Tab-separated table of C-alpha atoms and ligand atoms in Angstrom:
chain	number	residue	atom	x	y	z
A	18	UNK	CA	-0.004	-0.029	0.000
A	19	UNK	CA	2.701	2.417	0.965
A	20	UNK	CA	4.327	1.954	-2.394
A	21	UNK	CA	1.054	2.896	-4.190
A	22	UNK	CA	0.721	5.962	-1.922
A	23	UNK	CA	4.325	6.906	-2.457
A	24	UNK	CA	3.981	6.647	-6.189
A	25	UNK	CA	0.877	8.798	-6.192
A	26	UNK	CA	2.690	11.504	-4.217
A	27	UNK	CA	5.935	11.411	-6.167
A	28	UNK	CA	4.567	11.702	-9.659
A	29	UNK	CA	1.365	13.203	-11.053
A	30	UNK	CA	-0.610	10.013	-11.540
A	31	UNK	CA	-4.056	8.673	-10.876
A	32	UNK	CA	-5.089	5.277	-9.488
A	33	UNK	CA	-8.445	3.651	-10.122
A	34	UNK	CA	-10.121	1.695	-7.318
A	35	UNK	CA	-13.024	-0.410	-8.461
A	36	UNK	CA	-15.670	-0.572	-5.695
A	37	UNK	CA	-16.534	-4.262	-5.124
A	38	UNK	CA	-19.987	-3.141	-4.014
A	39	UNK	CA	-21.148	-3.146	-7.622
A	40	UNK	CA	-19.608	-6.527	-8.549
A	41	UNK	CA	-21.607	-9.662	-9.132
A	42	UNK	CA	-21.278	-11.439	-5.785
A	43	UNK	CA	-22.328	-14.741	-7.241
A	44	UNK	CA	-18.967	-14.796	-8.942
A	45	UNK	CA	-16.864	-12.568	-6.764
A	46	UNK	CA	-13.611	-14.356	-7.374
A	47	UNK	CA	-13.949	-13.979	-11.162
A	48	UNK	CA	-14.915	-10.312	-10.804
A	49	UNK	CA	-11.806	-9.581	-8.647
A	50	UNK	CA	-9.578	-11.347	-11.134
A	51	UNK	CA	-11.202	-9.541	-14.025
A	52	UNK	CA	-10.607	-6.061	-12.598
A	53	UNK	CA	-7.035	-6.914	-11.709
A	54	UNK	CA	-6.389	-8.051	-15.226
A	55	UNK	CA	-8.072	-4.916	-16.465
A	56	UNK	CA	-5.492	-2.777	-14.650
A	57	UNK	CA	-7.187	-1.798	-11.388
A	58	UNK	CA	-4.597	-0.169	-9.070
A	59	UNK	CA	-6.317	-1.126	-5.808
A	60	UNK	CA	-9.729	-2.364	-4.618
A	61	UNK	CA	-12.244	-0.262	-2.670
A	62	UNK	CA	-14.243	-2.266	-0.100
A	63	UNK	CA	-17.488	-0.652	1.167
A	64	UNK	CA	-18.506	-1.826	4.637
A	65	UNK	CA	-21.950	-0.728	5.754
A	66	UNK	CA	-23.617	-1.549	9.055
A	67	UNK	CA	-27.293	-0.626	8.515
A	68	UNK	CA	-26.887	2.051	11.229
A	69	UNK	CA	-24.454	4.740	10.083
A	70	UNK	CA	-26.014	4.231	6.670
A	71	UNK	CA	-29.338	2.564	5.787
A	72	UNK	CA	-27.744	-0.353	3.956
A	73	UNK	CA	-25.777	-3.528	4.864
A	74	UNK	CA	-22.914	-5.028	2.960
A	75	UNK	CA	-20.123	-7.267	4.186
A	76	UNK	CA	-17.536	-7.470	6.896
A	77	UNK	CA	-14.080	-8.925	7.630
A	78	UNK	CA	-14.872	-12.446	6.575
A	79	UNK	CA	-15.487	-11.431	2.955
A	80	UNK	CA	-12.483	-9.046	3.038
A	81	UNK	CA	-10.297	-11.886	4.235
A	82	UNK	CA	-11.497	-14.052	1.277
A	83	UNK	CA	-10.892	-11.097	-1.141
A	84	UNK	CA	-7.366	-10.623	0.307
A	85	UNK	CA	-6.531	-14.240	-0.676
A	86	UNK	CA	-7.379	-13.452	-4.311
A	87	UNK	CA	-5.969	-9.988	-4.547
A	88	UNK	CA	-2.530	-8.939	-5.735
A	89	UNK	CA	-3.349	-5.176	-5.363
A	90	UNK	CA	-3.870	-3.106	-2.234
A	91	UNK	CA	-7.210	-3.261	-0.395
A	92	UNK	CA	-8.683	0.036	0.851
A	93	UNK	CA	-11.508	-0.513	3.250
A	94	UNK	CA	-14.174	2.213	3.580
A	95	UNK	CA	-16.000	1.798	6.877
A	96	UNK	CA	-19.471	3.269	6.901
A	97	UNK	CA	-20.196	2.029	10.390
A	98	UNK	CA	-21.285	3.671	13.640
A	99	UNK	CA	-18.577	2.348	15.953
A	100	UNK	CA	-15.370	1.981	13.873
A	101	UNK	CA	-13.141	1.890	16.964
A	102	UNK	CA	-14.673	-1.398	18.066
A	103	UNK	CA	-13.774	-3.163	14.817
A	104	UNK	CA	-10.717	-1.663	13.140
A	105	UNK	CA	-8.409	-4.499	14.320
A	106	UNK	CA	-10.665	-7.021	12.615
A	107	UNK	CA	-10.479	-5.204	9.316
A	108	UNK	CA	-6.733	-4.855	9.426
A	109	UNK	CA	-6.330	-8.547	10.376
A	110	UNK	CA	-8.605	-9.433	7.464
A	111	UNK	CA	-6.054	-7.942	5.058
A	112	UNK	CA	-6.942	-4.307	4.581
A	113	UNK	CA	-3.930	-2.225	3.566
A	114	UNK	CA	-5.714	0.985	4.566
A	115	UNK	CA	-8.779	1.527	6.670
A	116	UNK	CA	-10.908	4.725	6.474
A	117	UNK	CA	-13.679	5.586	8.898
A	118	UNK	CA	-16.127	8.462	8.779
A	119	UNK	CA	-15.395	11.672	10.574
A	120	UNK	CA	-19.160	11.962	11.164
A	121	UNK	CA	-19.332	8.570	12.921
A	122	UNK	CA	-17.501	9.769	16.026
A	123	UNK	CA	-17.945	12.779	18.314
A	124	UNK	CA	-14.278	12.790	19.298
A	125	UNK	CA	-11.170	10.639	19.477
A	126	UNK	CA	-10.537	10.771	15.704
A	127	UNK	CA	-6.795	11.407	16.172
A	128	UNK	CA	-6.408	8.487	18.530
A	129	UNK	CA	-8.239	6.124	16.218
A	130	UNK	CA	-6.107	7.221	13.259
A	131	UNK	CA	-2.977	6.516	15.304
A	132	UNK	CA	-4.362	3.136	16.342
A	133	UNK	CA	-4.859	2.153	12.638
A	134	UNK	CA	-1.297	3.190	11.849
A	135	UNK	CA	0.078	1.267	14.826
A	136	UNK	CA	-1.687	-1.850	13.492
A	137	UNK	CA	0.374	-1.410	10.343
A	138	UNK	CA	-2.298	-0.128	7.964
A	139	UNK	CA	-2.815	3.227	6.249
A	140	UNK	CA	-5.036	5.499	8.291
A	141	UNK	CA	-7.942	7.082	6.367
A	142	UNK	CA	-10.677	9.551	7.187
A	143	UNK	CA	-13.819	9.895	5.074
A	144	UNK	CA	-15.990	12.976	4.914
A	145	UNK	CA	-19.569	13.371	3.656
A	146	UNK	CA	-20.376	15.870	0.869
A	147	UNK	CA	-21.687	18.387	3.407
A	148	UNK	CA	-18.765	18.203	5.855
A	149	UNK	CA	-16.435	21.176	5.289
A	150	UNK	CA	-12.695	20.702	5.173
A	151	UNK	CA	-12.334	23.144	8.098
A	152	UNK	CA	-13.946	20.521	10.359
A	153	UNK	CA	-11.037	18.143	9.862
A	154	UNK	CA	-8.088	20.408	9.175
A	155	UNK	CA	-6.594	19.656	12.593
A	156	UNK	CA	-6.514	15.965	11.623
A	157	UNK	CA	-4.937	16.201	8.214
A	158	UNK	CA	-1.347	15.685	9.461
A	159	UNK	CA	-2.418	12.335	10.952
A	160	UNK	CA	-3.782	10.871	7.725
A	161	UNK	CA	-2.461	8.611	5.050
A	162	UNK	CA	-5.665	8.918	3.108
A	163	UNK	CA	-8.475	11.471	2.831
A	164	UNK	CA	-11.614	10.013	1.360
A	165	UNK	CA	-13.772	12.771	-0.061
A	166	UNK	CA	-17.331	11.554	-0.706
A	167	UNK	CA	-19.007	12.911	-3.849
A	168	UNK	CA	-22.313	11.175	-2.994
A	169	UNK	CA	-23.954	10.637	0.400
A	170	UNK	CA	-22.746	7.197	1.542
A	171	UNK	CA	-25.061	4.207	1.530
A	172	UNK	CA	-25.562	3.097	-2.063
A	173	UNK	CA	-23.721	2.614	-5.320
A	174	UNK	CA	-25.056	4.092	-8.515
A	175	UNK	CA	-25.818	7.597	-7.317
A	176	UNK	CA	-25.000	10.813	-9.228
A	177	UNK	CA	-21.718	12.646	-8.662
A	178	UNK	CA	-22.232	15.847	-6.626
A	179	UNK	CA	-20.217	18.492	-8.556
A	180	UNK	CA	-20.477	20.934	-5.687
A	181	UNK	CA	-17.854	18.885	-3.823
A	182	UNK	CA	-15.100	19.693	-6.412
A	183	UNK	CA	-14.015	22.946	-4.712
A	184	UNK	CA	-13.471	20.981	-1.492
A	185	UNK	CA	-11.138	18.640	-3.306
A	186	UNK	CA	-9.198	21.614	-4.701
A	187	UNK	CA	-9.063	23.062	-1.153
A	188	UNK	CA	-7.741	19.774	0.304
A	189	UNK	CA	-5.105	19.529	-2.393
A	190	UNK	CA	-3.957	23.108	-1.763
A	191	UNK	CA	-3.851	22.589	1.997
A	192	UNK	CA	-1.775	19.458	1.457
A	193	UNK	CA	0.781	21.250	-0.725
A	194	UNK	CA	0.942	24.390	1.417
A	195	UNK	CA	1.518	22.399	4.594
A	196	UNK	CA	3.734	19.790	2.889
A	197	UNK	CA	1.522	16.914	3.985
A	198	UNK	CA	1.489	13.545	2.327
A	199	UNK	CA	-2.036	12.173	2.606
A	200	UNK	CA	-3.447	10.789	-0.610
A	201	UNK	CA	-6.806	12.147	-1.795
A	202	UNK	CA	-9.416	9.536	-2.765
A	203	UNK	CA	-12.663	10.584	-4.432
A	204	UNK	CA	-15.653	8.291	-4.007
A	205	UNK	CA	-19.135	8.281	-5.494
A	206	UNK	CA	-20.703	8.661	-8.890
A	207	UNK	CA	-17.403	8.713	-10.841
A	208	UNK	CA	-17.910	8.074	-14.539
A	209	UNK	CA	-15.646	8.321	-17.599
A	210	UNK	CA	-17.254	11.735	-18.235
A	211	UNK	CA	-16.671	13.387	-14.843
A	212	UNK	CA	-13.373	11.626	-13.944
A	213	UNK	CA	-11.240	14.361	-15.481
A	214	UNK	CA	-12.896	17.007	-13.254
A	215	UNK	CA	-12.137	14.879	-10.202
A	216	UNK	CA	-8.535	14.358	-11.318
A	217	UNK	CA	-7.981	18.038	-12.112
A	218	UNK	CA	-9.375	19.043	-8.720
A	219	UNK	CA	-6.710	16.872	-7.066
A	220	UNK	CA	-8.273	13.425	-6.793
A	221	UNK	CA	-5.410	10.869	-6.759
A	222	UNK	CA	-7.453	7.670	-6.276
A	223	UNK	CA	-10.792	7.573	-8.088
A	224	UNK	CA	-13.298	5.005	-6.846
A	225	UNK	CA	-15.667	3.532	-9.414
A	226	UNK	CA	-18.303	0.981	-8.784
A	227	UNK	CA	-21.061	1.235	-11.330
A	228	UNK	CA	-18.777	2.699	-14.005
A	229	UNK	CA	-16.524	-0.366	-13.920
A	230	UNK	CA	-18.671	-3.347	-12.922
A	231	UNK	CA	-21.847	-2.407	-14.795
A	232	UNK	CA	-19.931	-1.559	-17.950
A	233	UNK	CA	-19.117	-3.990	-20.795
A	234	UNK	CA	-15.349	-3.656	-20.935
A	235	UNK	CA	-13.573	-3.301	-17.562
A	236	UNK	CA	-10.243	-2.379	-19.039
A	237	UNK	CA	-11.693	0.333	-21.265
A	238	UNK	CA	-13.598	1.850	-18.327
A	239	UNK	CA	-10.571	1.777	-15.986
A	240	UNK	CA	-8.313	3.380	-18.598
A	241	UNK	CA	-10.866	6.053	-19.389
A	242	UNK	CA	-11.337	6.945	-15.701
A	243	UNK	CA	-7.558	7.019	-15.099
A	244	UNK	CA	-7.148	9.166	-18.147
A	245	UNK	CA	-4.299	7.269	-19.716
B	26	DX5	C1	-21.155	4.725	-1.485
B	26	DX5	C2	-19.859	3.987	-1.564
B	26	DX5	C3	-19.129	4.084	-2.873
B	26	DX5	C4	-19.902	3.509	-3.986
B	26	DX5	C5	-19.286	3.830	-5.325
B	26	DX5	O1	-21.666	4.635	-0.221
B	26	DX5	O2	-18.994	4.415	-0.523
B	26	DX5	O3	-17.854	3.542	-2.761
B	26	DX5	O4	-19.957	2.117	-3.963
B	26	DX5	O5	-20.136	3.349	-6.315
B	26	DX5	P1	-20.513	4.209	-7.559
B	26	DX5	O6	-19.235	4.356	-8.309
B	26	DX5	O7	-21.510	3.360	-8.265
B	26	DX5	O8	-21.027	5.524	-7.073
B	27	ZN	ZN1	-16.865	3.788	-0.710
């Protein structure tokens, strides 16, 4: 994982992270293999608990199975109410980075980020479309990954909220001005048509569920989203 993050910070490049949420779970192994062959840079794993968001997906057991098939880094996106109670399980399952939502906790974000790092994984923080960057500025030096949501979390297949683009620009500027090295991941509603806007704003990892798994040609979609 660190080598992917290092590469993204050392040269202007973009990574594409297919979101497994939109894969066909009746043939998950084949789907994972197909996106790897199609050039995916990492996998995005959406964990939902039916409480923080009104939807339920999968937990560490499925992630552990995915980790046995995967040759690329696994980025876990926790959309759960009590991430502190479960982060160890998600790291043990094979996550290379674990992001939890800023909005899920009233306090203790810094401590949880440190705990994730001490477990040997990248520490990520996710923010909803309506959470301003100013709310998390004090945490940005503790992050390996900032996950900027361009839809409200809960479901795949929603439309990209363009109004979030200025926040991505702001995060990218803040990062450069303060010489920080967190990687900016953009998640929700990415298509081959809006990917360039997300990239130009400063998105370094673009998550794509529907645009990859519901398309005909995974390689063509991944290449178009990456922009090369
Ligand atoms: C939304 C998830 C996203 C989503 C992306 O709650 O966090 O990762 O699966 O899927 P698309 O690309 O379909 O918006
Ligand atoms: Zn996600």
